[in-house]
Short mmCIF file of C-alpha atoms in Angstrom, two decimals:
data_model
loop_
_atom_site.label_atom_id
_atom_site.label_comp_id
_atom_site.label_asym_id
_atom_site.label_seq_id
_atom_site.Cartn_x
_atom_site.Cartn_y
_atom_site.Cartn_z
CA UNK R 1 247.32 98.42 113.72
CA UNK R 2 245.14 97.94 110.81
CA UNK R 3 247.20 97.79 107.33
CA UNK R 4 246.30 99.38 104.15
CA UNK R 5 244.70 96.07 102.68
CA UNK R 6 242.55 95.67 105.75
CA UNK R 7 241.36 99.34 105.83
CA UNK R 8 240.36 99.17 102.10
CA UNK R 9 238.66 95.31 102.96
CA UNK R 10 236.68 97.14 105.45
CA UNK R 11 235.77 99.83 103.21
CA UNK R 12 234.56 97.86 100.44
CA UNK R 13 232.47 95.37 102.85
CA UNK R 14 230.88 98.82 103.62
CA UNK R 15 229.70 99.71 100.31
CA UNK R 16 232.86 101.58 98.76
CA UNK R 17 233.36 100.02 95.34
CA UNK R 18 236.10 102.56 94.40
CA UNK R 19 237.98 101.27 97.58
CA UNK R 20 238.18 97.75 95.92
CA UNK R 21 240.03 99.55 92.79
CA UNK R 22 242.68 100.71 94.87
CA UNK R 23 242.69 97.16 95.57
CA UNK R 24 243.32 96.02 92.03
CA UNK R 25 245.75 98.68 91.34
CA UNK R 26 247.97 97.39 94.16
CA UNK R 27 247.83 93.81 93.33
CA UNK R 28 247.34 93.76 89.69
CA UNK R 29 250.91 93.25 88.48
CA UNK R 30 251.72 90.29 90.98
CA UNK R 31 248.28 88.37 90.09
CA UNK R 32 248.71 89.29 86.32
CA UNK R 33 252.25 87.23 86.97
CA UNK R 34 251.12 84.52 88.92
CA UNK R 35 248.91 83.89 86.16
CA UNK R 36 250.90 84.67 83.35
CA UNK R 37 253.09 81.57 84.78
CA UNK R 38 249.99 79.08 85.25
CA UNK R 39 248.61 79.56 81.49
CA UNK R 40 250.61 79.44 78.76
CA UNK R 41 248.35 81.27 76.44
CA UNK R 42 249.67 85.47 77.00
CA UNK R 43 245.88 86.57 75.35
CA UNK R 44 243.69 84.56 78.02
CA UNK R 45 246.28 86.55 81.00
CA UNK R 46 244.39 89.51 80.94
CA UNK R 47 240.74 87.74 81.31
CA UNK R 48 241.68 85.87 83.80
CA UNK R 49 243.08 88.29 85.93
CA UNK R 50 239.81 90.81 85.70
CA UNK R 51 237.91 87.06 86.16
CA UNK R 52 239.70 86.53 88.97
CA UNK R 53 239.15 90.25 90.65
CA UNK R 54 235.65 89.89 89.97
CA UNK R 55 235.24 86.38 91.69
CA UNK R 56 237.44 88.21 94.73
CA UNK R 57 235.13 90.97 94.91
CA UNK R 58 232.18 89.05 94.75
CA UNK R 59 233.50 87.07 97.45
CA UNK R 60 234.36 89.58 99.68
CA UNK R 61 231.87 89.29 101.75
CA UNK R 62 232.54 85.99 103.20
CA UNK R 63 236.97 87.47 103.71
CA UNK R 64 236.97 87.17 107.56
CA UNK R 65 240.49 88.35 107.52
CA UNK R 66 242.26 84.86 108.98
CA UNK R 67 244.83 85.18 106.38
CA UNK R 68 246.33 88.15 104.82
CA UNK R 69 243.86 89.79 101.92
CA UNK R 70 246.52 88.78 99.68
CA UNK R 71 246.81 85.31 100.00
CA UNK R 72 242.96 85.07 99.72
CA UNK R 73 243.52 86.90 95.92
CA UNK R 74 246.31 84.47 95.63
CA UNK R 75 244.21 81.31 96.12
CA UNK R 76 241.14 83.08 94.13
CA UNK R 77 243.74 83.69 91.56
CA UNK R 78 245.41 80.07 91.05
CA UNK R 79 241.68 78.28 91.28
CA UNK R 80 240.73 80.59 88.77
CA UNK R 81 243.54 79.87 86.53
CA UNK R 82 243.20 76.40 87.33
CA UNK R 83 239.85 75.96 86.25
CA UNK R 84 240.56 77.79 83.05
CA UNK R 85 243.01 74.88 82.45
CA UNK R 86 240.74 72.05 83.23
CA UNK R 87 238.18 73.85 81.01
CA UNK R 88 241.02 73.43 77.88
CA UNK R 89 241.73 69.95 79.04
CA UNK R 90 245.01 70.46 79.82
CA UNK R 91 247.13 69.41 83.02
CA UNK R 92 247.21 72.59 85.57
CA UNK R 93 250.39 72.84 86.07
CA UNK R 94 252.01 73.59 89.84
CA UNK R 95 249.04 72.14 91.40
CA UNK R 96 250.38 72.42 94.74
CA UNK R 97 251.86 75.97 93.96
CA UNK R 98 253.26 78.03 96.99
CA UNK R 99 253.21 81.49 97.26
CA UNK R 100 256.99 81.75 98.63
CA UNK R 101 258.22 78.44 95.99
CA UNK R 102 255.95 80.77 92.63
CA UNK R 103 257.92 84.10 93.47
CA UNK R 104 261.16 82.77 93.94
CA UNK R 105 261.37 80.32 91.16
CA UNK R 106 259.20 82.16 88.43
CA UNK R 107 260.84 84.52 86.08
CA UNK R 108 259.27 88.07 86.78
CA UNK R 109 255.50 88.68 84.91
CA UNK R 110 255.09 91.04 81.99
CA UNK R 111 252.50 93.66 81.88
CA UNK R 112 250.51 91.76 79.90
CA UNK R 113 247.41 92.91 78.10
CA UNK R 114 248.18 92.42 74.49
CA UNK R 115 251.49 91.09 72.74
CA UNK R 116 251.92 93.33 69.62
CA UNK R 117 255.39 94.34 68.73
CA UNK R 118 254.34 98.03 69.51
CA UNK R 119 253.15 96.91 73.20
CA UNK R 120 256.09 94.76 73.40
CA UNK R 121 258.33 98.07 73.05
CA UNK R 122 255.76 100.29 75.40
CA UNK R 123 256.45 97.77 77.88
CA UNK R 124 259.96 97.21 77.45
CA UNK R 125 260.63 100.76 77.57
CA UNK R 126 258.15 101.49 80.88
CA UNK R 127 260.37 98.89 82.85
CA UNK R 128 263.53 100.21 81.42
CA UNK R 129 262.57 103.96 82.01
CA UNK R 130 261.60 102.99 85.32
CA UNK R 131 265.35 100.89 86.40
CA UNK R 132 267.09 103.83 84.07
CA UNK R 133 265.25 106.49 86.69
CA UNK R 134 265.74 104.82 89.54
CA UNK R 135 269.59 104.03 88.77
CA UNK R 136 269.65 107.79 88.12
CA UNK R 137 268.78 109.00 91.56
CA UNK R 138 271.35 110.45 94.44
CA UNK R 139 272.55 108.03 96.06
CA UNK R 140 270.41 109.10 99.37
CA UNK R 141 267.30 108.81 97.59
CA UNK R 142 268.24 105.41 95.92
CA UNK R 143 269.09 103.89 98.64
CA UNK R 144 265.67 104.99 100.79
CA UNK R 145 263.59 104.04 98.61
CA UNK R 146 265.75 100.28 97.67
CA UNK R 147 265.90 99.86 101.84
CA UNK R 148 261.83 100.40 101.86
CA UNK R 149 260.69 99.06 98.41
CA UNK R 150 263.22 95.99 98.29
CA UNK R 151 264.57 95.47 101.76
CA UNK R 152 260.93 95.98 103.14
CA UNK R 153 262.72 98.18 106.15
CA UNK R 154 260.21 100.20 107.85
CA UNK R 155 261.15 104.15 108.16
CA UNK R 156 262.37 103.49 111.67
CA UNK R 157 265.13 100.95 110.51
CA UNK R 158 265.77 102.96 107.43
CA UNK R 159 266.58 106.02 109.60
CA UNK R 160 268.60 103.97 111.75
CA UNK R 161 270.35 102.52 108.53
CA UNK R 162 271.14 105.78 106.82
CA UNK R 163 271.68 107.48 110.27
CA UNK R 164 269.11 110.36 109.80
CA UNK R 165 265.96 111.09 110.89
CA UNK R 166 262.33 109.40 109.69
CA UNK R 167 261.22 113.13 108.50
CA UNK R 168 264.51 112.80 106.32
CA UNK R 169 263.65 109.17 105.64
CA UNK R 170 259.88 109.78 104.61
CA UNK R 171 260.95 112.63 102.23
CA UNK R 172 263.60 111.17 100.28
CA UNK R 173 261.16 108.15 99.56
CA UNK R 174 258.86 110.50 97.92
CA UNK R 175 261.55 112.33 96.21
CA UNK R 176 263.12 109.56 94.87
CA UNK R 177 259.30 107.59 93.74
CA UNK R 178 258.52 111.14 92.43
CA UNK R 179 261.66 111.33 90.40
CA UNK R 180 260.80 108.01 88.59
CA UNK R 181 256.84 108.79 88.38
CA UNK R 182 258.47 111.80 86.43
CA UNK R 183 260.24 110.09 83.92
CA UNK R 184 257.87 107.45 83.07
CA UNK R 185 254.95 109.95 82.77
CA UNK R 186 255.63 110.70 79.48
CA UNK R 187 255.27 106.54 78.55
CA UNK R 188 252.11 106.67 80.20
CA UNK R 189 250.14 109.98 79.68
CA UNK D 1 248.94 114.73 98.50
CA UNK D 2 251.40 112.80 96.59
CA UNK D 3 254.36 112.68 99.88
CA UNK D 4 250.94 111.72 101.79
CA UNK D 5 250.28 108.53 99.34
CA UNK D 6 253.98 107.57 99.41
CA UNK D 7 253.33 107.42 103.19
CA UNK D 8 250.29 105.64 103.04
CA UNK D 9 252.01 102.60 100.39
CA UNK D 10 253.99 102.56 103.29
CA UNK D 11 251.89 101.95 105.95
CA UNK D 12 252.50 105.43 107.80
CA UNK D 13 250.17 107.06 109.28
CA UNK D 14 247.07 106.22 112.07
CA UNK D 15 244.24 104.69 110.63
CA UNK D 16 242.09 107.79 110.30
CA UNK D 17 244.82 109.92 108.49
CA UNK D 18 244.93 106.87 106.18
CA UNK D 19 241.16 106.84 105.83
CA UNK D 20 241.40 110.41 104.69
CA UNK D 21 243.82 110.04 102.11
CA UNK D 22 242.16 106.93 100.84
CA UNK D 23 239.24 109.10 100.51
CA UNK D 24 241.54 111.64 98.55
CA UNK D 25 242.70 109.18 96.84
CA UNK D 26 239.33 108.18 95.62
CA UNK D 27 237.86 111.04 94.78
CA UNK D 28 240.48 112.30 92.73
CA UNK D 29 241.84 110.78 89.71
CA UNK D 30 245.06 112.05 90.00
CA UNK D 31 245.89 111.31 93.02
CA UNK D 32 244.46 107.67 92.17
CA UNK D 33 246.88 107.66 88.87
CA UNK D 34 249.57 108.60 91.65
CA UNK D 35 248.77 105.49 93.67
CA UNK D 36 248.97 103.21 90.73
CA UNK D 37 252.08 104.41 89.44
CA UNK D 38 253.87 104.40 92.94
CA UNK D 39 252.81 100.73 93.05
CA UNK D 40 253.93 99.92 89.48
CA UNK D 41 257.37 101.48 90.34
CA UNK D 42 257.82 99.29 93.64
CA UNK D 43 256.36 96.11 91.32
CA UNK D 44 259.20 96.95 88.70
CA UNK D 45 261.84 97.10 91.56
CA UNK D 46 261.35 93.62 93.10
CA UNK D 47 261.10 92.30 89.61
CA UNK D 48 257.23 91.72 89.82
CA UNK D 49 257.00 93.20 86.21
CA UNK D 50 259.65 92.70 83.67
CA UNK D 51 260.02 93.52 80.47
CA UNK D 52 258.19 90.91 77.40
CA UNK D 53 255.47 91.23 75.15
CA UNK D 54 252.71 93.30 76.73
CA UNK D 55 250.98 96.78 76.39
CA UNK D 56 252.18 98.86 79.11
CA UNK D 57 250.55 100.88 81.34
CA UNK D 58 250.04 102.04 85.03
CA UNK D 59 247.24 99.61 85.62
CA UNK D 60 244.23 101.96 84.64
CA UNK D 61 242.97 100.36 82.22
CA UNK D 62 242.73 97.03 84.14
CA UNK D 63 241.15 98.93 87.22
CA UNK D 64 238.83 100.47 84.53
CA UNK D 65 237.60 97.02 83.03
CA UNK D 66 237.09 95.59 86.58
CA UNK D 67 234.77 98.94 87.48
CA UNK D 68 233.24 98.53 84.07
CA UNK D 69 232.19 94.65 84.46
CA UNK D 70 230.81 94.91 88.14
CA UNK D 71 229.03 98.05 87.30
CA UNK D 72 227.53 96.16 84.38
CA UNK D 73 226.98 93.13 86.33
CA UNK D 74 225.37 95.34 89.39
CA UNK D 75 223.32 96.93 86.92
CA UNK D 76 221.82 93.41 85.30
CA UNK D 77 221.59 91.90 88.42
CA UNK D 78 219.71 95.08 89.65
CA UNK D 79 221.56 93.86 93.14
CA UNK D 80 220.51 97.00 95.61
CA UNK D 81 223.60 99.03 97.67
CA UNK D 82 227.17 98.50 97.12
CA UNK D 83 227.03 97.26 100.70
CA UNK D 84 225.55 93.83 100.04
CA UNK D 85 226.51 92.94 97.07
CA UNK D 86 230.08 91.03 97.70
CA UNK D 87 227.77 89.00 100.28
CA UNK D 88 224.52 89.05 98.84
CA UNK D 89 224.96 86.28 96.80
CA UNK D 90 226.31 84.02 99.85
CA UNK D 91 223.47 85.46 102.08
CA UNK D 92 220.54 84.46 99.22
CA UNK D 93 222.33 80.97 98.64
CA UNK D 94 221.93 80.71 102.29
CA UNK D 95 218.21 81.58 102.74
CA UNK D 96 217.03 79.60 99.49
CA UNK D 97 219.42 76.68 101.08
CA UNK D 98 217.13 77.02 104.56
CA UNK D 99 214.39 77.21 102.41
CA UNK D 100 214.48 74.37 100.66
CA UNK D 101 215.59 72.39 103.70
CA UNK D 102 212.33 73.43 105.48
CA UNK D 103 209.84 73.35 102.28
CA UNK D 104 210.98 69.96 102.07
CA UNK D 105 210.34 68.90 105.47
CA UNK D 106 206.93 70.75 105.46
CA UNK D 107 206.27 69.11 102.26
CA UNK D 108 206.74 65.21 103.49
CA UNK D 109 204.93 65.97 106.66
CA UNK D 110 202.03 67.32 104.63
CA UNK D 111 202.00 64.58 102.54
CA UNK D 112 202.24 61.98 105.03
CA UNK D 113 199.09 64.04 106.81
CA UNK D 114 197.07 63.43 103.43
CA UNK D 115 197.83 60.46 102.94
CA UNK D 116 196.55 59.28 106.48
CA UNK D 117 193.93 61.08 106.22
CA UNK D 118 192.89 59.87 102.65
CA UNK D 119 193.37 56.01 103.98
CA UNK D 120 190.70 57.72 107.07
CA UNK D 121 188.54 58.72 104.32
CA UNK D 122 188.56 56.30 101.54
CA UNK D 123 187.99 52.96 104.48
CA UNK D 124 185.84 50.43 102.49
CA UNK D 125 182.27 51.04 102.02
CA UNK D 126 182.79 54.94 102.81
CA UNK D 127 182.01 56.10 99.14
CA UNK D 128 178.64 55.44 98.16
CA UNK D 129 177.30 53.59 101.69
CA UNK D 130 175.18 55.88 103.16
CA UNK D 131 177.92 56.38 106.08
CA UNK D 132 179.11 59.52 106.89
CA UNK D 133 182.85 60.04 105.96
CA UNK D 134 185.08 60.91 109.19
CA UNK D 135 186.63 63.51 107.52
CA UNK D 136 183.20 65.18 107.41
CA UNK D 137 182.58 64.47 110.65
CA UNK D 138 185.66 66.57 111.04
CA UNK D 139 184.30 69.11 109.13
CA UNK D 140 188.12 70.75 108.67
CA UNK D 141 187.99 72.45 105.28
CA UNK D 142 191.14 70.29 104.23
CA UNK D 143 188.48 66.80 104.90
CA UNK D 144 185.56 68.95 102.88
CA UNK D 145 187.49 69.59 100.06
CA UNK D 146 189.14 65.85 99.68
CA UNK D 147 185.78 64.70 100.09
CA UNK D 148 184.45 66.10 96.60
CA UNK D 149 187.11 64.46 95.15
CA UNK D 150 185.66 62.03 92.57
CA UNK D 151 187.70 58.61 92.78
CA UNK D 152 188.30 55.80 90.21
CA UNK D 153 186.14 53.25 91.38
CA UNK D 154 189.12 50.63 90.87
CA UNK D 155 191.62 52.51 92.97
CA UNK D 156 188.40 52.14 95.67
CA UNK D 157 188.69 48.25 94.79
CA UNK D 158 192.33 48.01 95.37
CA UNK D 159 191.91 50.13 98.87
CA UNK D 160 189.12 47.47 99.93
CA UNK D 161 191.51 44.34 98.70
CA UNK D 162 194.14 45.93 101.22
CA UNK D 163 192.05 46.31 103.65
CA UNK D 164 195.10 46.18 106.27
CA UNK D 165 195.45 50.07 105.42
CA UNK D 166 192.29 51.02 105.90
CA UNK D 167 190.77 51.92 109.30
CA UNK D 168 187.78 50.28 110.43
CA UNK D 169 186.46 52.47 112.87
CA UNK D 170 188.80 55.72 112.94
CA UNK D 171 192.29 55.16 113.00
CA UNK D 172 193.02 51.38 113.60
CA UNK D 173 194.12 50.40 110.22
CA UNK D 174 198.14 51.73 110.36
CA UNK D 175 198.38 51.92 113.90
CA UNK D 176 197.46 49.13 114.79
CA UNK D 177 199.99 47.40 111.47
CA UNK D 178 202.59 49.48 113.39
CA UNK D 179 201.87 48.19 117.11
CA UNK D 180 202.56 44.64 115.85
CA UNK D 181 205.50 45.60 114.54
CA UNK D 182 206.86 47.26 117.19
CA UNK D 183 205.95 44.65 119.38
CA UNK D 184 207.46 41.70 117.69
CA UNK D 185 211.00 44.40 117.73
CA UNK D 186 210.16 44.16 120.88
CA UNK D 187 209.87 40.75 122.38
CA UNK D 188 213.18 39.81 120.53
#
């Protein structure tokens, strides 16, 4: 079965620019991380990311879907950041950088767009509201949504897990992301 | 809508369900602010976003920026439908790479054509003699038009000096340079 990434792929290939947003709003975060850990410099994050979403999209064309969409943005992504560096004449660091080695041994990204002390506190605040949230949930929502968002688990295992059904399973997920998208609305709107 | 995204970050659904949410999802802003927040949420869990310096947000304004600077780009490049243009770039690379490749092969044969031709033309006493040039004889327009070309009379001296180049009667000159060469490659 096709996945999201490859349905949205297909979409954009077709024409649908918005479909390559979706895109960026899904992947975003981890590429503004990965690069966040290759340069140094917190103010050149937020170019490179939107430099390196660009060269994706531009590139899209030529995506023939023998890896996963991701690890295509991920290699975009690290050459782009890479070539930033040799610009600056400095040494990239983690040349031979792996996917699996970057998220395991890299502390996690920041939302990085700007580092004043009043974004600093937005931030700090929209990842605390969000852990507050979700440590605030019943237990049967909390532990749907940590078996599908950190376990990976599809619904089948997750009804299997929690011994109820997927209906039960699909609607506590959306409960319990609905609960948080709640209390961080007010960070956001 | 909203239970339907949740489904859809999870992979739920047949492919044509999911196309129709996606389109939901598109056309409505909402909807599209839900998608982004349900993936910052899930980021924030597995510790893809922690907390630092940074303004926060639910990823709009990035999307926005991206939209902004291909629209911009699209627009300045005046590159035709949305379709195309992630490959259009690759495709024109492509065609002005064949291009090239093929001028440049036209363009040495052509020259090598002219160049016989001008040693044809320009044989020794084939300027100002009386005789009739052969590319006249040929009567192409190509021979007519080299033939009211107007040559330095030393660069006619030099061509008679090296008289190995130029044919006597038609085509011997080269060829016949050639033969012996290939013979001698030959007999070895």
């Amino acid at each position: 079965m096709q996945d999201n990434d490859e349905i949205l792929v297909a979409r954009v290939k077709r024409g649908d620019k918005q479909a390559f947003n979706l895109l960026v709003a899904k992947y975003q975060y981890r590429i503004r991380g990965l690069i966040g850990r290759l340069v140094a410099d917190p103010g050149e994050v937020e170019d490179l990311v939107q430099e390196a979403f660009i060269k994706a999209y531009r590139a899209l064309g030529g995506f023939r879907g023998d890896s996963a969409f991701y690890t295509w943005l991920y290699r975009i992504a690290v050459n782009t950041a890479k070539h930033h560096l040799a610009g600056v004449a400095r040494r990239p660091p983690m040349q031979d950088i792996d996917a699996v080695d970057d998220a395991m041994r890299a502390p996690p990204p920041r939302l990085v767009e700007t580092n004043t002390p009043e974004a600093m506190l937005q931030n700090d605040q929209l990842v605390a509201t969000i852990r507050r949230a979700m440590a605030a949930l019943p237990d049967e929502l909390r532990q749907a949504l940590t078996l599908r968002e950190l376990e990976g688990l599809s619904y089948e295992d997750i009804a299997e897990a929690l011994d109820c059904p997927i209906g039960t399973v699909r609607s506590r997920i959306f409960r319990a992301r609905e609960a948080i998208q709640k209390a961080m609305t007010p960070l956001l709107d | 809508m909203s239970e339907k995204i949740s489904e859809l970050i999870d992979g739920r659904g047949a492919p044509a369900q999911r196309q129709d949410v996606f389109d939901h999802i598109i056309a409505d802003p909402g909807a599209g602010r839900t998608w982004r927040r349900y993936h910052l949420i899930g980021c924030v869990l597995r510790g893809e976003v922690g907390p630092g310096p940074g303004r926060a947000g639910d990823g709009g304004d990035c999307c926005a920026r991206i939209e902004a600077r291909l629209e911009a780009e699209t627009m300045a490049a005046e590159v035709v439908p949305l379709s195309g243009a992630p490959a259009a770039p690759k495709l024109r690379r492509r065609a002005w790479t064949t291009a090239t490749k093929t001028g440049a092969a036209a363009t040495l044969a052509l020259a090598a054509s002219l160049a016989v031709l001008a040693v044809i033309v320009l044989r020794p006493g084939a300027d100002g003699g009386g005789a009739t040039p052969v590319a006249q004889r040929a009567g192409s327009a190509a021979a007519t038009h080299i033939q009211r070309v107007s040559f330095d009379p030393e660069f006619g001296e030099m061509l008679a000096q090296h008289g190995e180049f130029a044919a006597s009667p038609g085509l011997n000159g080269l060829i016949v340079h050639a033969k012996l060469v290939s013979n001698e490659a030959l007999d070895r």
